[in-house]
Amino acid sequence: MLRPREAVRSLPSYHPPLAGRNGLRLDFNENTVGCSPRVLERLRQLGPEELACYPEREPVEARVAAFLGISPAELMLTNGVDEGIHLLCETYLESGDEALIVVPTYSMYRIYMMAAGAQVISVPAGKNFTFPAEELRSRITPRTRLIAIANPNNPTGTVATERQLLQIASAAPAAAVLVDEAYFEFCGQTLLPSHREFPNVFVARTFSKAYGMAGLRVGVLVGDSEQMRAVRRVGSPYNVNAVALACLPEALVDQEYIAQYVSEVQQSRTRLERVFEAAGIRFWPSHANFVLAGVGSTKEDSAAFVENMRRRGILVRDRSSDHGCEGCVRITLGPRQQADRLLTALHETLEELGIGQGASRS
Ligand SMILES: Cc1ncc(COP(=O)(O)O)c(C=O)c1O
């Protein structure tokens, strides 16, 4: 009888709740208004030839490299950061190797690591979800081959410092250290170009979040050029589709659009955090386009909150099943008018469910 590999049989399945997302979508950390109009214009111009031909990644990689101030040999465009994570697992992990993550964090690290047959070691975040630099370092062994760190982290919005990350990288020279900067634009802190000094460091970026192109599936993986040669060997030559490749240069050119969106989201984030503070609700100050908040102490509390918000047309994400997040929800921010809608609904939900001291409108 045909049987999947042992590592695959024991994999948990990950089903993001995408079905029936009717309402203001503050549940997946996407851009809530969409991509630059320049991208839409390029989409309208696509012709049959562009779709008939196999996509050529290299010319667009050269554009992205110039944008990042690195050479094309140091990067690879990927089918979202997800594929970048997958490729690193396939490139560096042998069955039985150790791979380290900090929990709570982005779910796909564990899944790809496990699929490669690695033993995943979860290091709990410190108090208030601070980056557990010392604890993580103490878990590095000669069998550690991959360490994945989201910076800022999802779902907590917390960050590790450059110093902490580089200390991890130098303590584990035989391990690939992935610093996933999916939320870079909202935070501004980057490890680039440290991959030149630390050839085991990889930095990932995405066009799914600030750039509003999650549906096109495109991300970037950056690393030492020698290492990237190995990673490229694992990937498909056609991993990023022609539509995404056609749109990406337009998205990059329109930095004004990104800056404006990011600035509005940051203002909305401050407003939401102030409301939580005034209401005496636990939250973790965020460096990303979302905020994690404790709306109770059980998963029933967070489920009731999510459902109450959904009835008011606002979708937010229950994070109760994440490590240390019982009773927590994660709320994505959008521009001002969406924040107005969010805060109105939040105020009503808090009042109806008797959470906190009642949120004041702001
Ligand atoms: C930390 C982190 N990395 C990667 C991703 C996925 O990015 P992409 O859409 O580029 O695959 C997400 C999406 O939620 C994320 O939170």
PDB file of N, CA and C and ligand atoms in Angstrom, residues 28-29 79-83 85 106 109 150 152-154 180 182-183 205-209 214 217-219 330, ligand 1:
ATOM      1  N   PHE A  28      -6.049  38.518   8.607  1.00  0.00           N
ATOM      2  CA  PHE A  28      -4.905  37.832   7.996  1.00  0.00           C
ATOM      3  C   PHE A  28      -3.677  38.723   7.776  1.00  0.00           C
ATOM      4  N   ASN A  29      -3.676  39.893   8.392  1.00  0.00           N
ATOM      5  CA  ASN A  29      -2.531  40.809   8.282  1.00  0.00           C
ATOM      6  C   ASN A  29      -2.227  41.242   6.847  1.00  0.00           C
ATOM      7  N   ASN A  79       7.719  32.007  -4.211  1.00  0.00           N
ATOM      8  CA  ASN A  79       6.259  32.000  -4.228  1.00  0.00           C
ATOM      9  C   ASN A  79       5.764  32.344  -2.816  1.00  0.00           C
ATOM     10  N   GLY A  80       5.950  33.601  -2.461  1.00  0.00           N
ATOM     11  CA  GLY A  80       5.686  34.033  -1.088  1.00  0.00           C
ATOM     12  C   GLY A  80       6.841  33.616  -0.188  1.00  0.00           C
ATOM     13  N   VAL A  81       6.870  34.202   1.003  1.00  0.00           N
ATOM     14  CA  VAL A  81       7.881  33.793   1.984  1.00  0.00           C
ATOM     15  C   VAL A  81       7.711  32.307   2.306  1.00  0.00           C
ATOM     16  N   ASP A  82       6.475  31.840   2.231  1.00  0.00           N
ATOM     17  CA  ASP A  82       6.230  30.421   2.522  1.00  0.00           C
ATOM     18  C   ASP A  82       7.154  29.511   1.708  1.00  0.00           C
ATOM     19  N   GLU A  83       7.295  29.819   0.439  1.00  0.00           N
ATOM     20  CA  GLU A  83       8.186  28.975  -0.361  1.00  0.00           C
ATOM     21  C   GLU A  83       9.645  29.152   0.066  1.00  0.00           C
ATOM     22  N   ILE A  85      10.718  29.635   3.062  1.00  0.00           N
ATOM     23  CA  ILE A  85      10.897  28.797   4.262  1.00  0.00           C
ATOM     24  C   ILE A  85      11.048  27.331   3.831  1.00  0.00           C
ATOM     25  N   TYR A 106       4.884  32.139  13.620  1.00  0.00           N
ATOM     26  CA  TYR A 106       4.205  31.793  12.374  1.00  0.00           C
ATOM     27  C   TYR A 106       4.191  30.265  12.185  1.00  0.00           C
ATOM     28  N   TYR A 109       6.642  27.569   9.849  1.00  0.00           N
ATOM     29  CA  TYR A 109       8.016  27.127  10.133  1.00  0.00           C
ATOM     30  C   TYR A 109       7.996  25.662  10.570  1.00  0.00           C
ATOM     31  N   ALA A 150      10.742  35.127  13.167  1.00  0.00           N
ATOM     32  CA  ALA A 150       9.961  36.181  12.504  1.00  0.00           C
ATOM     33  C   ALA A 150      10.239  37.485  13.238  1.00  0.00           C
ATOM     34  N   PRO A 152       9.394  41.639  12.700  1.00  0.00           N
ATOM     35  CA  PRO A 152       8.584  41.416  13.890  1.00  0.00           C
ATOM     36  C   PRO A 152       7.916  40.042  13.863  1.00  0.00           C
ATOM     37  N   ASN A 153       7.603  39.579  15.064  1.00  0.00           N
ATOM     38  CA  ASN A 153       7.002  38.253  15.186  1.00  0.00           C
ATOM     39  C   ASN A 153       5.489  38.318  14.964  1.00  0.00           C
ATOM     40  N   ASN A 154       4.981  37.255  14.408  1.00  0.00           N
ATOM     41  CA  ASN A 154       3.533  37.056  14.268  1.00  0.00           C
ATOM     42  C   ASN A 154       3.192  35.881  15.183  1.00  0.00           C
ATOM     43  N   ASP A 180      12.782  36.360   9.217  1.00  0.00           N
ATOM     44  CA  ASP A 180      11.616  36.567   8.358  1.00  0.00           C
ATOM     45  C   ASP A 180      11.066  37.966   8.612  1.00  0.00           C
ATOM     46  N   ALA A 182       8.655  39.663   7.120  1.00  0.00           N
ATOM     47  CA  ALA A 182       7.402  39.821   6.377  1.00  0.00           C
ATOM     48  C   ALA A 182       6.728  41.167   6.697  1.00  0.00           C
ATOM     49  N   TYR A 183       6.955  41.684   7.907  1.00  0.00           N
ATOM     50  CA  TYR A 183       6.301  42.932   8.320  1.00  0.00           C
ATOM     51  C   TYR A 183       7.281  44.101   8.364  1.00  0.00           C
ATOM     52  N   ARG A 205      11.585  38.662   2.754  1.00  0.00           N
ATOM     53  CA  ARG A 205      10.614  39.769   2.663  1.00  0.00           C
ATOM     54  C   ARG A 205       9.438  39.287   1.821  1.00  0.00           C
ATOM     55  N   THR A 206       8.309  39.957   1.989  1.00  0.00           N
ATOM     56  CA  THR A 206       7.134  39.555   1.207  1.00  0.00           C
ATOM     57  C   THR A 206       6.441  40.753   0.559  1.00  0.00           C
ATOM     58  N   PHE A 207       5.705  40.480  -0.502  1.00  0.00           N
ATOM     59  CA  PHE A 207       4.850  41.496  -1.119  1.00  0.00           C
ATOM     60  C   PHE A 207       3.382  41.233  -0.776  1.00  0.00           C
ATOM     61  N   SER A 208       3.179  40.333   0.194  1.00  0.00           N
ATOM     62  CA  SER A 208       1.813  39.974   0.597  1.00  0.00           C
ATOM     63  C   SER A 208       1.215  40.939   1.613  1.00  0.00           C
ATOM     64  N   LYS A 209       2.046  41.683   2.295  1.00  0.00           N
ATOM     65  CA  LYS A 209       1.523  42.469   3.420  1.00  0.00           C
ATOM     66  C   LYS A 209       1.379  43.936   3.008  1.00  0.00           C
ATOM     67  N   ALA A 214      -0.974  39.643  -1.709  1.00  0.00           N
ATOM     68  CA  ALA A 214      -0.956  38.268  -1.157  1.00  0.00           C
ATOM     69  C   ALA A 214      -1.472  37.258  -2.179  1.00  0.00           C
ATOM     70  N   ARG A 217       1.233  35.945  -4.701  1.00  0.00           N
ATOM     71  CA  ARG A 217       2.229  35.045  -4.122  1.00  0.00           C
ATOM     72  C   ARG A 217       3.641  35.382  -4.590  1.00  0.00           C
ATOM     73  N   VAL A 218       4.211  36.387  -3.964  1.00  0.00           N
ATOM     74  CA  VAL A 218       5.616  36.674  -4.276  1.00  0.00           C
ATOM     75  C   VAL A 218       6.346  37.227  -3.058  1.00  0.00           C
ATOM     76  N   GLY A 219       7.515  36.674  -2.854  1.00  0.00           N
ATOM     77  CA  GLY A 219       8.378  37.084  -1.758  1.00  0.00           C
ATOM     78  C   GLY A 219       9.822  37.049  -2.225  1.00  0.00           C
ATOM     79  N   ARG A 330      -6.006  38.576  17.506  1.00  0.00           N
ATOM     80  CA  ARG A 330      -5.065  39.416  16.753  1.00  0.00           C
ATOM     81  C   ARG A 330      -5.872  40.254  15.767  1.00  0.00           C
TER      82      ARG A 330
HETATM   83  C1  LIG B   1       5.888  35.938   9.764  1.00  0.00           C
HETATM   84  C2  LIG B   1       5.255  35.565   8.475  1.00  0.00           C
HETATM   85  N1  LIG B   1       6.014  35.052   7.506  1.00  0.00           N
HETATM   86  C3  LIG B   1       5.481  34.710   6.325  1.00  0.00           C
HETATM   87  C4  LIG B   1       4.135  34.830   6.073  1.00  0.00           C
HETATM   88  C5  LIG B   1       3.588  34.398   4.737  1.00  0.00           C
HETATM   89  O1  LIG B   1       4.039  35.279   3.764  1.00  0.00           O
HETATM   90  P1  LIG B   1       3.781  35.007   2.234  1.00  0.00           P
HETATM   91  O2  LIG B   1       2.404  35.435   1.912  1.00  0.00           O
HETATM   92  O3  LIG B   1       4.831  35.846   1.569  1.00  0.00           O
HETATM   93  O4  LIG B   1       3.994  33.544   1.984  1.00  0.00           O
HETATM   94  C6  LIG B   1       3.304  35.345   7.051  1.00  0.00           C
HETATM   95  C7  LIG B   1       1.854  35.476   6.804  1.00  0.00           C
HETATM   96  O5  LIG B   1       1.052  35.632   7.658  1.00  0.00           O
HETATM   97  C8  LIG B   1       3.880  35.727   8.281  1.00  0.00           C
HETATM   98  O6  LIG B   1       3.125  36.211   9.265  1.00  0.00           O
END
